Tab-separated table of C-alpha atoms in Angstrom:
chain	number	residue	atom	x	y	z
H	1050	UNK	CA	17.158	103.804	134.899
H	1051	UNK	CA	17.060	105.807	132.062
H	1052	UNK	CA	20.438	105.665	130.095
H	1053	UNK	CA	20.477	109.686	128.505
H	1054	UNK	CA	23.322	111.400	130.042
H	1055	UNK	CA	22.228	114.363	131.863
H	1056	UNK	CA	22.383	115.843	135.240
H	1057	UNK	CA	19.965	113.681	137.725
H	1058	UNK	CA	18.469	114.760	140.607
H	1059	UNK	CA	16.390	113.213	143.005
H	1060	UNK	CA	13.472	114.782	144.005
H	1061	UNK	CA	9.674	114.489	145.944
H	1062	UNK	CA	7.070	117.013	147.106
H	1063	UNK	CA	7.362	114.994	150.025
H	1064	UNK	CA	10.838	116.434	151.029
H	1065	UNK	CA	9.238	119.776	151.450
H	1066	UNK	CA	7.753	118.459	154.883
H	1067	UNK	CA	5.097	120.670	156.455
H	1068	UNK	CA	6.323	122.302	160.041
H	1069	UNK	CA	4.712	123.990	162.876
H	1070	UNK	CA	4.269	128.112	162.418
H	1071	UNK	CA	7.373	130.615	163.010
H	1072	UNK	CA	9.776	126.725	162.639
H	1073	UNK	CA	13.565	128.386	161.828
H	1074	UNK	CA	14.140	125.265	159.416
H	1075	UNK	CA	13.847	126.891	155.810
H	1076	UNK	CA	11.930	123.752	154.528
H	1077	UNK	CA	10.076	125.695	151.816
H	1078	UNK	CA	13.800	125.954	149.933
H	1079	UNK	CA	13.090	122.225	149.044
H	1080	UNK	CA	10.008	123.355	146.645
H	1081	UNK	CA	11.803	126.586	145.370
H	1082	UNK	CA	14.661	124.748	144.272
H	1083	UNK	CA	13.416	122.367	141.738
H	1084	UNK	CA	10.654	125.502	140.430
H	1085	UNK	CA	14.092	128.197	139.960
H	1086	UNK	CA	16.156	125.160	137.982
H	1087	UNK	CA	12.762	124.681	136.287
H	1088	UNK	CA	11.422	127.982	135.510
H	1089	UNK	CA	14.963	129.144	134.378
H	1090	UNK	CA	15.480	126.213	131.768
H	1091	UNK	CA	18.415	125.037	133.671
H	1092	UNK	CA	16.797	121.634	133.844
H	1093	UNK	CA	13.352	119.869	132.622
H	1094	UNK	CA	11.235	117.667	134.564
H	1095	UNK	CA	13.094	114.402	132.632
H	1096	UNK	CA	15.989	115.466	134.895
H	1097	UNK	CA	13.923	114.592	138.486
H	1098	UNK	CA	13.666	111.553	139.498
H	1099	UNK	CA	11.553	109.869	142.314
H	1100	UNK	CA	13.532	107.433	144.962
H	1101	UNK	CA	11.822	105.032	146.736
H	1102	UNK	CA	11.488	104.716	150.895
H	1103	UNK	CA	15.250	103.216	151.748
H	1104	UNK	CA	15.042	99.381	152.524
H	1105	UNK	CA	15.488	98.637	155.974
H	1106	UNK	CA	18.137	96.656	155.821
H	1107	UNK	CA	19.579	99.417	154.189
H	1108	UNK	CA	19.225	101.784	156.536
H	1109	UNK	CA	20.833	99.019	159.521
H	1110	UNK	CA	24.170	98.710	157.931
H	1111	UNK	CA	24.483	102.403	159.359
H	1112	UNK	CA	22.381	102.566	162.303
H	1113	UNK	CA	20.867	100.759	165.163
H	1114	UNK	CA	17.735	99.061	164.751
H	1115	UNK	CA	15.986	99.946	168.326
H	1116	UNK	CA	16.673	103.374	166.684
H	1117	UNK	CA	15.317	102.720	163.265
H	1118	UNK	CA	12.176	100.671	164.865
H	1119	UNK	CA	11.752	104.133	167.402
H	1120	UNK	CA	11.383	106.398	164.204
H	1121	UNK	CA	8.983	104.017	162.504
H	1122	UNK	CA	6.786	102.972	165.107
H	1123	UNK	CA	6.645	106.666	166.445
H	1124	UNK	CA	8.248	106.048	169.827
H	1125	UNK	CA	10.634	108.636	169.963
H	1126	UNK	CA	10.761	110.577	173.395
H	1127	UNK	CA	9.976	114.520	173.884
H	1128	UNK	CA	13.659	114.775	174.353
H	1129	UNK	CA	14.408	112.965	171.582
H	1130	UNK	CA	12.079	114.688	169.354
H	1131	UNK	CA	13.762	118.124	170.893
H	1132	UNK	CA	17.765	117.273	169.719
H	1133	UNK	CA	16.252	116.463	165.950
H	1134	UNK	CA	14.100	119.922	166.430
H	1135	UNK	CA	11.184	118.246	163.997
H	1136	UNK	CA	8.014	116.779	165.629
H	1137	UNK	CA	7.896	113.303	164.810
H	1138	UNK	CA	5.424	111.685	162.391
H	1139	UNK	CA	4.894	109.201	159.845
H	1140	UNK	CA	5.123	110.856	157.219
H	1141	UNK	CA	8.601	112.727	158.506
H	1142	UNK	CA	10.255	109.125	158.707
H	1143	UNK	CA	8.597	108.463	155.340
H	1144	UNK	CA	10.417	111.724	154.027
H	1145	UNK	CA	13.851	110.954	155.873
H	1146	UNK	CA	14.138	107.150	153.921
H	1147	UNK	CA	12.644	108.395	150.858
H	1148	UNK	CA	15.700	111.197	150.953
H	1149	UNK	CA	18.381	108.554	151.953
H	1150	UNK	CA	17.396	106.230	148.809
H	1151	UNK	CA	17.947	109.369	146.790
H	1152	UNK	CA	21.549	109.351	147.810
H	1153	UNK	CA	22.096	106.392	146.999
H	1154	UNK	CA	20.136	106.281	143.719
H	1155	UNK	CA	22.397	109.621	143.265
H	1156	UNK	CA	25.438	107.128	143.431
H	1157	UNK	CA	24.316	105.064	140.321
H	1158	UNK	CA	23.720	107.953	138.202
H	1159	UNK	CA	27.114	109.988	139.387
H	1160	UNK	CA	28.980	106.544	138.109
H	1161	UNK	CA	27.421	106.968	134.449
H	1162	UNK	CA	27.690	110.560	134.211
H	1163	UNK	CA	30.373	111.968	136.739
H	1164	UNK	CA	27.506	113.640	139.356
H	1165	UNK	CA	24.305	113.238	140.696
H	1166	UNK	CA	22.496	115.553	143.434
H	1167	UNK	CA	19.869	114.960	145.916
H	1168	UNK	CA	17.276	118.361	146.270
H	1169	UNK	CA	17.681	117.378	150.008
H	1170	UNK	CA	20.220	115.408	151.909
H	1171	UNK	CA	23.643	115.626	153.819
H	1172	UNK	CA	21.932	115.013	157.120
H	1173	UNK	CA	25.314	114.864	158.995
H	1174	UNK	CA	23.831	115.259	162.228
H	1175	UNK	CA	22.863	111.884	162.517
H	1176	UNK	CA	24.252	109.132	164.661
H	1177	UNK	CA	24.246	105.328	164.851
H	1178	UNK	CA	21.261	105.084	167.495
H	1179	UNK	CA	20.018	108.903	167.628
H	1180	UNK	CA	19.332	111.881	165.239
H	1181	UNK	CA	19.902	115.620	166.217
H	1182	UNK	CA	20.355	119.057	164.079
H	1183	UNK	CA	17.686	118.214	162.095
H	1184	UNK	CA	18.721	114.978	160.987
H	1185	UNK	CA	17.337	111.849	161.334
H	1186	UNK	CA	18.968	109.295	159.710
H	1187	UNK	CA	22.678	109.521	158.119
H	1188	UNK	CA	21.822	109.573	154.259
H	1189	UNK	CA	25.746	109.320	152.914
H	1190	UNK	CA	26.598	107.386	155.635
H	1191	UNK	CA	23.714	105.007	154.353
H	1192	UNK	CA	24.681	105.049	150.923
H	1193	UNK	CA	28.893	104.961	151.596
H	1194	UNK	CA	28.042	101.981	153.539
H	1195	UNK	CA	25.735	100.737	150.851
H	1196	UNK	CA	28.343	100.935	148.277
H	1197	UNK	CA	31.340	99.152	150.355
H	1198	UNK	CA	28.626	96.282	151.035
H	1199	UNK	CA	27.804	96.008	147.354
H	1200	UNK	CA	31.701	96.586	146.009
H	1201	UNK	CA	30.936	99.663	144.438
H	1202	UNK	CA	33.676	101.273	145.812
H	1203	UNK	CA	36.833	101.060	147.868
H	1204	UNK	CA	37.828	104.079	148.890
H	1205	UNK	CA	35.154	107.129	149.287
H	1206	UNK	CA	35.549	110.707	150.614
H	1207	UNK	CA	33.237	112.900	152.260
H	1208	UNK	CA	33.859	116.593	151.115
H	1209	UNK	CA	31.317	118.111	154.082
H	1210	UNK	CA	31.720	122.039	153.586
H	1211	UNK	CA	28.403	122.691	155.646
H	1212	UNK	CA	29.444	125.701	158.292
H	1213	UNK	CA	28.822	123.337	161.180
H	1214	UNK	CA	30.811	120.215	161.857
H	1215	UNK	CA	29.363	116.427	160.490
H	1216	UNK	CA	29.562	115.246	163.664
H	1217	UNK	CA	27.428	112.405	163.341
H	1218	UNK	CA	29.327	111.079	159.866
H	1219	UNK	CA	33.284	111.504	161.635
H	1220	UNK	CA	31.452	109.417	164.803
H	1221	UNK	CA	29.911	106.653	162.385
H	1222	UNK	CA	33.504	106.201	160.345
H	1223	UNK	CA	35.695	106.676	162.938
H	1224	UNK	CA	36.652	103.508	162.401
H	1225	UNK	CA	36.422	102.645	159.016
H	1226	UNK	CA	39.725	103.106	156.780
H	1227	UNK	CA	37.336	102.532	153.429
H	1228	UNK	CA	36.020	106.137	154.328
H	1229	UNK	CA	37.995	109.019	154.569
H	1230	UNK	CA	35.682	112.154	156.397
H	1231	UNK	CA	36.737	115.786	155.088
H	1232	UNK	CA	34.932	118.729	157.038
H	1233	UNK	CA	35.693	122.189	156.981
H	1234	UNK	CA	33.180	124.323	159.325
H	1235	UNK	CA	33.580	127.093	161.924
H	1236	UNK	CA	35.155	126.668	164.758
H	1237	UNK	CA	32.690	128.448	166.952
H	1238	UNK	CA	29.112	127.020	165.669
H	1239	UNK	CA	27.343	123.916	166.386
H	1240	UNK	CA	27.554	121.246	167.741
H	1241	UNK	CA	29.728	122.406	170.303
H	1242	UNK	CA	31.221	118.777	171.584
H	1243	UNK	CA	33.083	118.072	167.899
H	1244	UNK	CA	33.635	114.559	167.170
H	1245	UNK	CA	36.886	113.611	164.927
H	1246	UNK	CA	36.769	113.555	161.437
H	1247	UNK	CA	39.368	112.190	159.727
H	1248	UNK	CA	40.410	115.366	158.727
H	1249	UNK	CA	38.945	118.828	160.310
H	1250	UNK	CA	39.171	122.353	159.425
H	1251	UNK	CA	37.728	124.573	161.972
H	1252	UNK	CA	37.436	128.071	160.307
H	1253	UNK	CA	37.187	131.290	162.985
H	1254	UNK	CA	34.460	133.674	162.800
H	1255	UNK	CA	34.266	136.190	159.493
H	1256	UNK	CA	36.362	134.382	157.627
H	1257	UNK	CA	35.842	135.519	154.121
H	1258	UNK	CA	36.244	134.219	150.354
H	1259	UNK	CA	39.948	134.318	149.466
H	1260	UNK	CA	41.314	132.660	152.851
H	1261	UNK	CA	38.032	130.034	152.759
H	1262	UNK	CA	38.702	129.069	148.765
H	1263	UNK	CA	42.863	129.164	149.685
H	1264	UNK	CA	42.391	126.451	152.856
H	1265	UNK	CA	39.989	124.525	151.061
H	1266	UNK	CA	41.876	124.292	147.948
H	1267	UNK	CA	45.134	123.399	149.767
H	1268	UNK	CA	43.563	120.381	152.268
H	1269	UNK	CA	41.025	118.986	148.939
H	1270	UNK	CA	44.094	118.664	146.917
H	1271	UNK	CA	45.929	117.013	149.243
H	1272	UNK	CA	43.724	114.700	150.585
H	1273	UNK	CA	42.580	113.184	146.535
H	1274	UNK	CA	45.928	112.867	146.220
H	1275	UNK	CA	46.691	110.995	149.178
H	1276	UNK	CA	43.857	109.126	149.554
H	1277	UNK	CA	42.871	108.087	145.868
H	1278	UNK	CA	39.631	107.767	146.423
H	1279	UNK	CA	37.099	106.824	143.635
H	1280	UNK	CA	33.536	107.555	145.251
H	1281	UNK	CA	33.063	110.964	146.386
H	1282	UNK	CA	29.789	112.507	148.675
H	1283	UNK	CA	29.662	116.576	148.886
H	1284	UNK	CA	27.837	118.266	151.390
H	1285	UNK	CA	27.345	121.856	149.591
H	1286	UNK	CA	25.776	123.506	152.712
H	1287	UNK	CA	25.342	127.156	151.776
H	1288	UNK	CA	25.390	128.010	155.406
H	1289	UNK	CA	28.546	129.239	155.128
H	1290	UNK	CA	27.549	132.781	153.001
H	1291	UNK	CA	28.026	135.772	155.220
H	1292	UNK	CA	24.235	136.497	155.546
H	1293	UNK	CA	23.584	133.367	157.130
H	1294	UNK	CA	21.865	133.715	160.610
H	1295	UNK	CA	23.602	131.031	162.658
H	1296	UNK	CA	27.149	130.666	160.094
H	1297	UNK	CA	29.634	133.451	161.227
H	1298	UNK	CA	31.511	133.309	158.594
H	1299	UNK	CA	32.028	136.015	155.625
H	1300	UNK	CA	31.952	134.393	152.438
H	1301	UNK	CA	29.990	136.013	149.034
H	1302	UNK	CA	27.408	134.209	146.946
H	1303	UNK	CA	30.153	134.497	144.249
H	1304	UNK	CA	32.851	132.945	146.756
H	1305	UNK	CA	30.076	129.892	147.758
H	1306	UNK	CA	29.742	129.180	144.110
H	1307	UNK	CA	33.240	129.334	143.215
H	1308	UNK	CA	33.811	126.647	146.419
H	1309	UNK	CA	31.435	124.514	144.148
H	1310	UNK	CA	33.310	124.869	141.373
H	1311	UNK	CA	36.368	123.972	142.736
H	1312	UNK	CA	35.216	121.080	144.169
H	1313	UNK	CA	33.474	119.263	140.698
H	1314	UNK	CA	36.430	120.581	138.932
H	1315	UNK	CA	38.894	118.809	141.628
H	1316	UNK	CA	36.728	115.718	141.479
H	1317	UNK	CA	36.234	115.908	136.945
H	1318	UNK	CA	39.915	115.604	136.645
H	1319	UNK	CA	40.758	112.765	138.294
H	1320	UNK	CA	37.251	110.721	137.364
H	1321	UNK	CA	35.916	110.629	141.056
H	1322	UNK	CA	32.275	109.968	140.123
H	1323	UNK	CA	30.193	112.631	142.756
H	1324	UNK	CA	26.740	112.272	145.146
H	1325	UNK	CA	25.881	115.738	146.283
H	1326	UNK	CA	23.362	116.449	148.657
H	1327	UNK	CA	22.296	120.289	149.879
H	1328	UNK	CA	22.909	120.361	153.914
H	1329	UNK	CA	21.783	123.552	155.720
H	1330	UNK	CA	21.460	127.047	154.850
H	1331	UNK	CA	19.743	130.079	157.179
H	1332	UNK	CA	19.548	133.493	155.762
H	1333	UNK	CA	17.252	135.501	156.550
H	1334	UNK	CA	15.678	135.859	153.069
H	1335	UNK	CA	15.065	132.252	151.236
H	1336	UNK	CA	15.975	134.046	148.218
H	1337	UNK	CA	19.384	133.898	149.106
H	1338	UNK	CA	19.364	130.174	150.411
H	1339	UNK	CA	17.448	129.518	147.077
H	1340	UNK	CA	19.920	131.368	144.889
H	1341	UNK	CA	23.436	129.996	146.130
H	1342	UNK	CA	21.809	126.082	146.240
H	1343	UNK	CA	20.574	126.684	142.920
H	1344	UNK	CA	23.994	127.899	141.776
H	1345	UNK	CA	25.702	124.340	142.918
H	1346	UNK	CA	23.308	122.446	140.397
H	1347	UNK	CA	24.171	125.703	137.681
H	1348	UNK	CA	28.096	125.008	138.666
H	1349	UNK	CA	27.382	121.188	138.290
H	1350	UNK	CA	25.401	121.451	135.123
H	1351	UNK	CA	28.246	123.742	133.503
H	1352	UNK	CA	31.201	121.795	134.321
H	1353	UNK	CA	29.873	118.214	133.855
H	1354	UNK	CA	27.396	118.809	131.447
């Protein structure tokens, strides 16, 4: 690993995974991310990195291996196939471990130089023996586990601000004191059976930028100073901006990018080192998805770099 301090991100054309006609996953936003940050000078092509496919046994210290051995030896069921919403194939697991070493490549880099971020990531959806919302495989999950197993950490929070609930992340720590799950979603969206984070905010409908920024600030503060944690995963969905199709909520590009702001900031001053990975986003118009995920790595680059 390269030793200049700068802002890494991990990144593959692979992540941009091709998907039947008329899909409603925006997976072209994982190509017009990197161009934007590219074509705008906010980062060069030394800033990119390439992970490697995730190491299987890896990937088990999270989830079941029947599961894992399902996704690589294409036996997932129609049903199965239906709760991720992607059509399985090999080069779709090949994408989901390739994504989940990039968090935890992210990890290594965030040590050295306070933050790393992962173009894709923050599938939350995912469970121990089953994948749904688009998620196949639980990449923080993966890499908190990872970095218990290796000593890396002791106590690691996961800041998930996507608009629907990480269902899959509160049901894989429930029992694990080392990891302390944060989300803060709306009340009224998917999935509709909520599991139990270790602390949830369910936000009603329309909720807008000066009550979102005022809860999250109060329950982040709280929670790094109560827990002391010294790994940190964000989930910067931008899912929750008011022109989302499936998010509900009322919050401004400007009030999604001062959320990101407050979070690094939080995290800067007390030295939490930072993985961030995207998580969803639905409007209508990719330029807007494109615009407020670009302005978490703009946000990142400004306060950390």
């Amino acid at each position: 690993m390269s030793e200049s301090p700068q802002l890494y991100i991990a990144f593959d054309p692979i992540y941009a995974h091709p998907l039947p006609e008329g899909h409603r996953f925006p997976m072209i936003k994982y190509e017009l991310i990197p161009e934007q940050l590219l074509y705008e000078g906010s980062i060069k092509e030394s800033n990119l990195f390439k992970p490697n496919v995730c190491l299987d046994e890896t990937v088990l210290l999270t989830h079941d291996p029947l599961y894992l051995a399902k996704l690589k030896d294409q036996t997932l069921s129609a049903k199965e196939q239906r709760h991720i919403g992607f059509p399985q194939s090999p080069a779709l697991t090949a994408r989901e471990l390739m994504i989940t070493q990039g968090s935890i490549d992210c990890c290594f880099y965030a040590m050295k130089y306070g933050v790393a971020m992962n173009i894709a990531g923050g599938t939350h959806h995912a469970f121990f023996d089953r994948g749904e919302g688009f998620c196949l495989l639980n990449d923080f999950a993966v890499a908190a586990n990872y970095l218990l197993k290796h000593q890396k950490a002791k106590k690691i929070v996961i800041i998930d601000l996507d608009v629907h609930q990480g269902n899959g992340t509160a049901s894989l720590f429930e029992k694990q004191p080392n990891v302390y799950t944060f989300s803060m979603h709306g009340a009224h969206n998917y999935p509709f059976h909520k599991e139990k984070s270790d602390r949830d905010v369910p936000l009603n409908d329309g909720i807008g930028d000066a009550e979102y920024l005022s809860l999250l600030a109060y329950h982040l503060s709280e929670i790094l100073e109560k827990e002391q944690p010294d790994f940190a995963f964000y989930l910067s969905g931008v899912d929750i901006l008011s022109t989302d199709k499936f998010g509900k909520l009322n919050v401004s590009m400007e009030g999604c990018k001062a959320r990101d702001e407050y979070v690094f900031n939080s995290l800067k001053k007390k030295n939490i080192p930072c993985t961030v990975a995207m998580g969803g986003g639905y409007s209508p118009n990719v330029k807007d998805i494109v615009e407020a995920h670009c302005n978490t790595y703009r946000a990142a680059l400004d306060i950390y770099f």
